[in-house]
Coordinates of C-alpha atoms in Angstrom, one line a residue:
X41 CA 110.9 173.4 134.0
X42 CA 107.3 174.4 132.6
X43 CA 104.4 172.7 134.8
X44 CA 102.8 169.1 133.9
X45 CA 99.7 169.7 132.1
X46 CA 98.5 166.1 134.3
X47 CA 99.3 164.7 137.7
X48 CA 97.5 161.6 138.7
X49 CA 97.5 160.1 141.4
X50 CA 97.0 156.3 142.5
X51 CA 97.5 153.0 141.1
X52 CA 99.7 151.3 139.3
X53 CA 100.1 147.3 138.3
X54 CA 101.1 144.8 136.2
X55 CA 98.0 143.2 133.7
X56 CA 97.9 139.7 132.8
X57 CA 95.6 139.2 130.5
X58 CA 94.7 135.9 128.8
X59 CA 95.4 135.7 125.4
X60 CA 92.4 132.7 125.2
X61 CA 89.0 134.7 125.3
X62 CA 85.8 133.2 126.3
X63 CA 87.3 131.1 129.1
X64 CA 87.9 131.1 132.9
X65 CA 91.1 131.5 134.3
X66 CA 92.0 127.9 134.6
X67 CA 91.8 127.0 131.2
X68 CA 93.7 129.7 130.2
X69 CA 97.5 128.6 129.0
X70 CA 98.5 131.7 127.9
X71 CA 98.9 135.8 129.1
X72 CA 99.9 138.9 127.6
X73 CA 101.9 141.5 130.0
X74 CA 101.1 144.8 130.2
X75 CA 101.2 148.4 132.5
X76 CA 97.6 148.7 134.3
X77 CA 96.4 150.3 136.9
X78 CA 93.6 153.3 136.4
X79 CA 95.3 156.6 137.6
X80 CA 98.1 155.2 135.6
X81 CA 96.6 154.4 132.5
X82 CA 94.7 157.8 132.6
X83 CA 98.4 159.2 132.4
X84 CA 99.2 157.0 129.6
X85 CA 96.1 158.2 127.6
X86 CA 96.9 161.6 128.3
X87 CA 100.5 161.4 127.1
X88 CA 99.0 159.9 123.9
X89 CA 97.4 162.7 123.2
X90 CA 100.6 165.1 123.6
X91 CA 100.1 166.2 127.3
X92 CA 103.0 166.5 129.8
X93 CA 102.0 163.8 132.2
X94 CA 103.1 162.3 135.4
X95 CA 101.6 159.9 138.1
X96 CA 102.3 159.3 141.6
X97 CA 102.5 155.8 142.4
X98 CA 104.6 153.4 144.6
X99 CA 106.1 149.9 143.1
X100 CA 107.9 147.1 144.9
X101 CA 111.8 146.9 144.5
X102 CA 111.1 143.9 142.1
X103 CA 111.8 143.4 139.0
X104 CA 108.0 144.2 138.2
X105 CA 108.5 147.5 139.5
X106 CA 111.2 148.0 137.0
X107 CA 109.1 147.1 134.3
X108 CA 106.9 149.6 135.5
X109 CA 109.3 152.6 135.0
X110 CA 110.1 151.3 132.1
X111 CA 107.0 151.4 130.5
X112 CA 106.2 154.8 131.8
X113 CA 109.2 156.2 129.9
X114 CA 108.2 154.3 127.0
X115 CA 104.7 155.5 127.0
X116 CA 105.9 159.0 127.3
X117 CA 105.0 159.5 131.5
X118 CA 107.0 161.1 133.5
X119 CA 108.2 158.2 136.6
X120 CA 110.2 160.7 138.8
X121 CA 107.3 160.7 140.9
X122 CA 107.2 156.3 141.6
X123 CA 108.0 155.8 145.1
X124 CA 109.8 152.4 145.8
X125 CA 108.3 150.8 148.6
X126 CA 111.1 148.4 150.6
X127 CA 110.0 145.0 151.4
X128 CA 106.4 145.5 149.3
X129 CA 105.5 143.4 146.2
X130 CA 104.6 145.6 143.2
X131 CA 100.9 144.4 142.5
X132 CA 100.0 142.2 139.3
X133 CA 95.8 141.9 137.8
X134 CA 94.9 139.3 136.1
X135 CA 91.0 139.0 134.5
X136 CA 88.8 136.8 132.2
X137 CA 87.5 137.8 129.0
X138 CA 84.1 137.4 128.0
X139 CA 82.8 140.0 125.3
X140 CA 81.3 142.0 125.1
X141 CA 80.1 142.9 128.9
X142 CA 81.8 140.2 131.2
X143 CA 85.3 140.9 132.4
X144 CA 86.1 139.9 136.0
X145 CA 89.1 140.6 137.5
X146 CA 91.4 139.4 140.1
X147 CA 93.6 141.8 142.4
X148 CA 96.8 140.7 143.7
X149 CA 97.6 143.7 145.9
X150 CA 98.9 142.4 149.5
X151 CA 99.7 145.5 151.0
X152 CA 100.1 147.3 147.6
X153 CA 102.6 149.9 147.8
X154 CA 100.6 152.9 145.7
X155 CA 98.6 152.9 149.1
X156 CA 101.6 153.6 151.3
X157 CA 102.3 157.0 149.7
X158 CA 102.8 159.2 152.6
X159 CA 102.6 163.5 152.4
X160 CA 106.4 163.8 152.4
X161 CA 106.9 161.3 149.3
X162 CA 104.8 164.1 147.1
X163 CA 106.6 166.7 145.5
X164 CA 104.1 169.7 146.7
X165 CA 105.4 172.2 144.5
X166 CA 105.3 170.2 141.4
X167 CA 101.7 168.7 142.3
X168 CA 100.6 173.0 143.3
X169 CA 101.5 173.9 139.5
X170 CA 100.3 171.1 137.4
X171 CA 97.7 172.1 135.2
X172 CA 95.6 169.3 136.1
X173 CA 95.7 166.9 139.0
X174 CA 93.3 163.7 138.9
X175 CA 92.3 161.9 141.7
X176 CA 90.7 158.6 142.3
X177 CA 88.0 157.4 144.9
X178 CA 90.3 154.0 145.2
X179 CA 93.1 156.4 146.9
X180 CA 90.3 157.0 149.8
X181 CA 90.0 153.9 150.8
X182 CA 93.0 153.0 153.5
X183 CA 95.3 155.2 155.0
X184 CA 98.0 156.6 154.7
X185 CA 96.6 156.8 150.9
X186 CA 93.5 158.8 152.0
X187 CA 95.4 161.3 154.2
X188 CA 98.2 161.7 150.8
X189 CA 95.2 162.2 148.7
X190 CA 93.2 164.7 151.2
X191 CA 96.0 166.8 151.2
X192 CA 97.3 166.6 147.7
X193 CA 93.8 168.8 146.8
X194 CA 94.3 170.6 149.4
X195 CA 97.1 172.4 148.4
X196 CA 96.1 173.4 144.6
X197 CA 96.8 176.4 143.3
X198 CA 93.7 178.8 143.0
X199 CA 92.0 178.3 139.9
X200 CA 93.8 174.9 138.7
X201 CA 91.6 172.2 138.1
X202 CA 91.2 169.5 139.8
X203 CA 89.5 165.8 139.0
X204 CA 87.9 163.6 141.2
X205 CA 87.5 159.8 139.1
X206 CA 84.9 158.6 141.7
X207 CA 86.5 155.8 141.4
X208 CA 84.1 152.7 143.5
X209 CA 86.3 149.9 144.6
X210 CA 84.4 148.0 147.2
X211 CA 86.4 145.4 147.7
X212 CA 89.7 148.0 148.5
X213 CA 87.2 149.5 151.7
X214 CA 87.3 147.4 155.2
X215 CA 84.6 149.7 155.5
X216 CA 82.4 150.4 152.7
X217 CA 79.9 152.5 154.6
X218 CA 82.5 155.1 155.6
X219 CA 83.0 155.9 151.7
X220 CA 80.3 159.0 151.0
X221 CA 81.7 160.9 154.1
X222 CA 85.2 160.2 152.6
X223 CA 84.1 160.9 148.9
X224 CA 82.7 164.5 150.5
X225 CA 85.6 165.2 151.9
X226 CA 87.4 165.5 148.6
X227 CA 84.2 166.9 146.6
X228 CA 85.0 170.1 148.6
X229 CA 88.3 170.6 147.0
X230 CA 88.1 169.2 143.3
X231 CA 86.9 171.2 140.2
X232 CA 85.6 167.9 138.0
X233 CA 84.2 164.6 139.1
X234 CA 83.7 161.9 136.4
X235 CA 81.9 158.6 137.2
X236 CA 79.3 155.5 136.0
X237 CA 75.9 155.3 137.5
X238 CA 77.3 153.0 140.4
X239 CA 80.1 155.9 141.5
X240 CA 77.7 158.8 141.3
X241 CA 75.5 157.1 143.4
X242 CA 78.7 156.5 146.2
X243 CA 79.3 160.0 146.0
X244 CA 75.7 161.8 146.2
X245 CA 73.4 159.1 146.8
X246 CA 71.4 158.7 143.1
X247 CA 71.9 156.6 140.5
X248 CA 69.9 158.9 138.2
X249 CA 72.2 160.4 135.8
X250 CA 70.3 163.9 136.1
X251 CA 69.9 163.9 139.3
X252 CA 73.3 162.7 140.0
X253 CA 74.6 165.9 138.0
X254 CA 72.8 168.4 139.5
X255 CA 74.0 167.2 143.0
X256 CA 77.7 167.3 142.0
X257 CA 77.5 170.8 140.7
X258 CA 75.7 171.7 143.9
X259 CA 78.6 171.1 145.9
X260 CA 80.6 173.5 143.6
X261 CA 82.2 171.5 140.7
X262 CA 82.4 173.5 137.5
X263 CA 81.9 170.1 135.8
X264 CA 79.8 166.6 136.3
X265 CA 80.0 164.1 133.7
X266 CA 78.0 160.9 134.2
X267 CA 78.6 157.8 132.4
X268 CA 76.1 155.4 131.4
X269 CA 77.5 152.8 129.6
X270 CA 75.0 151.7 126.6
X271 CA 73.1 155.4 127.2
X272 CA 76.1 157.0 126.5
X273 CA 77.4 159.8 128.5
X274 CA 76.1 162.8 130.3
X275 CA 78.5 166.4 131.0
X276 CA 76.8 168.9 132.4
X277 CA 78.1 172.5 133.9
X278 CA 76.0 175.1 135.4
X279 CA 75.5 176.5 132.3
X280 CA 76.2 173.8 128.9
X281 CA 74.9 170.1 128.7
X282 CA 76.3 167.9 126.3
X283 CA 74.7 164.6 125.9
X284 CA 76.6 162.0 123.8
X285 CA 75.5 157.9 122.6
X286 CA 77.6 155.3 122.4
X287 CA 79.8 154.9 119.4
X288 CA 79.3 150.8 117.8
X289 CA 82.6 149.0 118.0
X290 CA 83.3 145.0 118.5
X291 CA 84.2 145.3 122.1
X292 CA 87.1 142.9 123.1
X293 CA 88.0 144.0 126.4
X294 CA 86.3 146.6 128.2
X295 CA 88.4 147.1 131.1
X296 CA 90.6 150.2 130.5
X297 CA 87.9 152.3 128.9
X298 CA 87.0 154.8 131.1
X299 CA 90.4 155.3 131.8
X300 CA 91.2 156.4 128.4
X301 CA 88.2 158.7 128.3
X302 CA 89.7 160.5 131.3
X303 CA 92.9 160.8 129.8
X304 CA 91.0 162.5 126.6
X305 CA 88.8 164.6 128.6
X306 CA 91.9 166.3 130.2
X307 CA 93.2 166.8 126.9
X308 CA 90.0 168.7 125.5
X309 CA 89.7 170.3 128.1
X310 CA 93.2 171.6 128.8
X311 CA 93.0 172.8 124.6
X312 CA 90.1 174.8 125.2
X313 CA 88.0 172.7 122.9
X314 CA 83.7 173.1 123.2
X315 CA 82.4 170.7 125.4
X316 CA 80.3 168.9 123.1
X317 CA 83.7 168.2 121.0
X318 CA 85.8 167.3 124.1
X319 CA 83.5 164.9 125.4
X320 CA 83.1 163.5 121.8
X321 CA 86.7 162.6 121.5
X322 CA 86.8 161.3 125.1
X323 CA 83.9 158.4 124.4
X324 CA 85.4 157.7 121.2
X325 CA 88.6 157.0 123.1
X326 CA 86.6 154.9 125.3
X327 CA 85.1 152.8 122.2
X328 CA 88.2 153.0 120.8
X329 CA 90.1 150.8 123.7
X330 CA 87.2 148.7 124.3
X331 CA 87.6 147.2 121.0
X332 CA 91.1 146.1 121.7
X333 CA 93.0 143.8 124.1
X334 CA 94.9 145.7 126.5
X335 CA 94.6 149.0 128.1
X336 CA 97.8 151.3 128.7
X337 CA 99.1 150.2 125.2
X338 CA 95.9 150.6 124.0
X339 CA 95.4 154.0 124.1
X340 CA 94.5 156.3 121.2
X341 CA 96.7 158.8 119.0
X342 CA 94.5 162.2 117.8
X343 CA 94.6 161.0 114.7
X344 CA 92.9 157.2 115.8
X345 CA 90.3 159.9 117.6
X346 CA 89.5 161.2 114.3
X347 CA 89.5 158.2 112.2
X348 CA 87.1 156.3 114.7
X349 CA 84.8 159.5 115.1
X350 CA 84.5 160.0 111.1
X351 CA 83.4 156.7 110.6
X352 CA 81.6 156.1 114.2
X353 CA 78.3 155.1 113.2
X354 CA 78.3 153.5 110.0
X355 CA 79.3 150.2 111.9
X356 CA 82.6 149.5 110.8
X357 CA 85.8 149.9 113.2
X358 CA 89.2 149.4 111.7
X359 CA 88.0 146.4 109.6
X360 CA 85.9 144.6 112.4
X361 CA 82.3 144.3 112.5
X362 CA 80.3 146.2 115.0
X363 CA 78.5 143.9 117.0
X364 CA 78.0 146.1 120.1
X365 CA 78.7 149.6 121.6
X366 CA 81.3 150.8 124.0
X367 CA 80.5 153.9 126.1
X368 CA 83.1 154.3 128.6
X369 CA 82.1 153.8 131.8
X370 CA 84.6 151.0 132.1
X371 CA 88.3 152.1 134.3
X372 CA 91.0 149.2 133.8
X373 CA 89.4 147.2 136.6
X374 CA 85.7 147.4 136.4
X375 CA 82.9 145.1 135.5
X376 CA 81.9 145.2 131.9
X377 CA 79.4 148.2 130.3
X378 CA 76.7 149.0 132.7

């Protein structure tokens, strides 16, 4: 069997989101379901776009779980890598929705069973020859999720690249102050890191997207990209940098866009595209979810890509009036553009 071209690793969860916008939670009457969680969705985006993906995730043995797997399969993600966790409950999201920059969420992840994967629930081989293995900073932040993480990098194949999502879940850390050391620890073994202004500074200590750059490719990354919600984004390597705006959309929901510029990145760069066009289709991706109301499903064809980019700045997206922009700095559960 040929290698994955993507591995990602972390979490996984059912979205609820309301299908009344503009109000809290308790006026809401109805939800839409859907597959969430950000390493996940990253898979999802990257199947979209024709890669051989698989994540590494745990689920409850509840009939959420199954739904899970389901939708994997559906999406086109390999799910021989979900873990069923015994007696765990398979976690469930639900936010608010207030365009275009307000989207809280609310975790319901009691002992959440994508942070009890242990070394010996990882295939080692298959995560050694995938193309691509993606990270997150959320997998850090408990054990035995950390230790899984830690050594899933470890053991890459020389050359193979591997991405670090920086990831900054506060709320998921008992001990928030422990998180640079942690965040160094796997600097030293991935290849790409790709984070908003609030990550990078977790990670290296500035907010500055320049700055912030510089400092990643210090500690040996062949690739930093920064971004910066209404600035756009910043991708910088020791020798290229590619500076891209925002692309105007009507955002709906911004939660899920980051995610689906990860997914896009990983396909541009696995094609051998230029930077500059790689990083192109990846914010369009972003804008491209952010305009709409979920963010697994959500995710963008090539051809959605191209359509989106040819038209990106003359204000119009797929009939709706552009009244904001989306640069994706957004994963499926962060605040709104920043």
């Amino acid at each position: 069997m040929p290698p994955y071209d993507l591995v990602t690793l972390g979490r996984v969860g059912v979205d609820l989101y309301p299908e009344q916008v503009g109000v809290g939670l308790a006026e809401v009457r109805t939800f839409a379901k859907y597959l969430g969680g950000s390493a996940t969705n990253v898979a999802v985006a990257a199947a979209r776009q024709g890669l051989r993906s698989a994540v590494v995730t745990g689920v409850g043995d509840d009939p959420l779980g199954g739904f899970v797997r389901g939708e994997l399969r559906g999406f086109g993600v390999d799910d021989r890598f979900v873990v069923t966790v015994p007696g765990a409950q398979t976690p469930v999201v639900l936010c608010e929705i207030f365009p275009p920059d307000d989207f809280p969420l609310y975790f319901y992840r009691p002992d959440a069973p994508d942070m009890r994967l242990r070394v010996p629930d990882l295939d080692a081989e298959a995560l050694r020859a995938a193309r691509v293995v993606w990270i997150t900073g959320s997998g850090l932040s408990a054990e035995p999720s950390r230790t899984t993480t830690l050594a899933t990098v470890a053991d890459r194949a020389e050359g193979a690249d591997t991405v670090f999502d920086l990831d900054w879940r506060p709320m998921f850390w008992s001990a928030p102050e422990e998180a640079p050391g942690w965040y160094a620890r796997a600097l030293e073994h991935a290849t790409i890191a790709v984070g908003n202004r609030d990550e990078v500074e977790v990670a290296v200590g500035t907010r500055d997207p320049d700055e912030a750059a510089d400092r990643l490719l210090a500690r040996g990354l062949r690739l930093a990209v920064v971004k910066q919600g209404p600035h756009g984004v910043l991708a910088r390597t020791a020798t290229e940098e590619v500076r891209v705006p925002p692309i105007p959309v009507e955002v709906v929901n911004g939660l899920g866009a980051g995610d689906a510029f990860g997914g896009t990145l990983v396909a541009g760069l696995l094609a051998g595209l230029p930077l500059s066009r790689t990083i192109e289709l990846a914010n369009a991706a972003g804008a491209l979810v952010a305009s709409r109301h979920s963010c697994a499903d959500a995710m963008p064809t090539p051809g959605e890509l191209d359509a989106l980019i040819g038209g990106a700045y003359g204000g119009v997206l797929a009939g709706s009036t552009a009244s904001g922009t989306a640069a994706p700095d957004n994963h499926h559960d962060n605040g709104g553009p920043r």
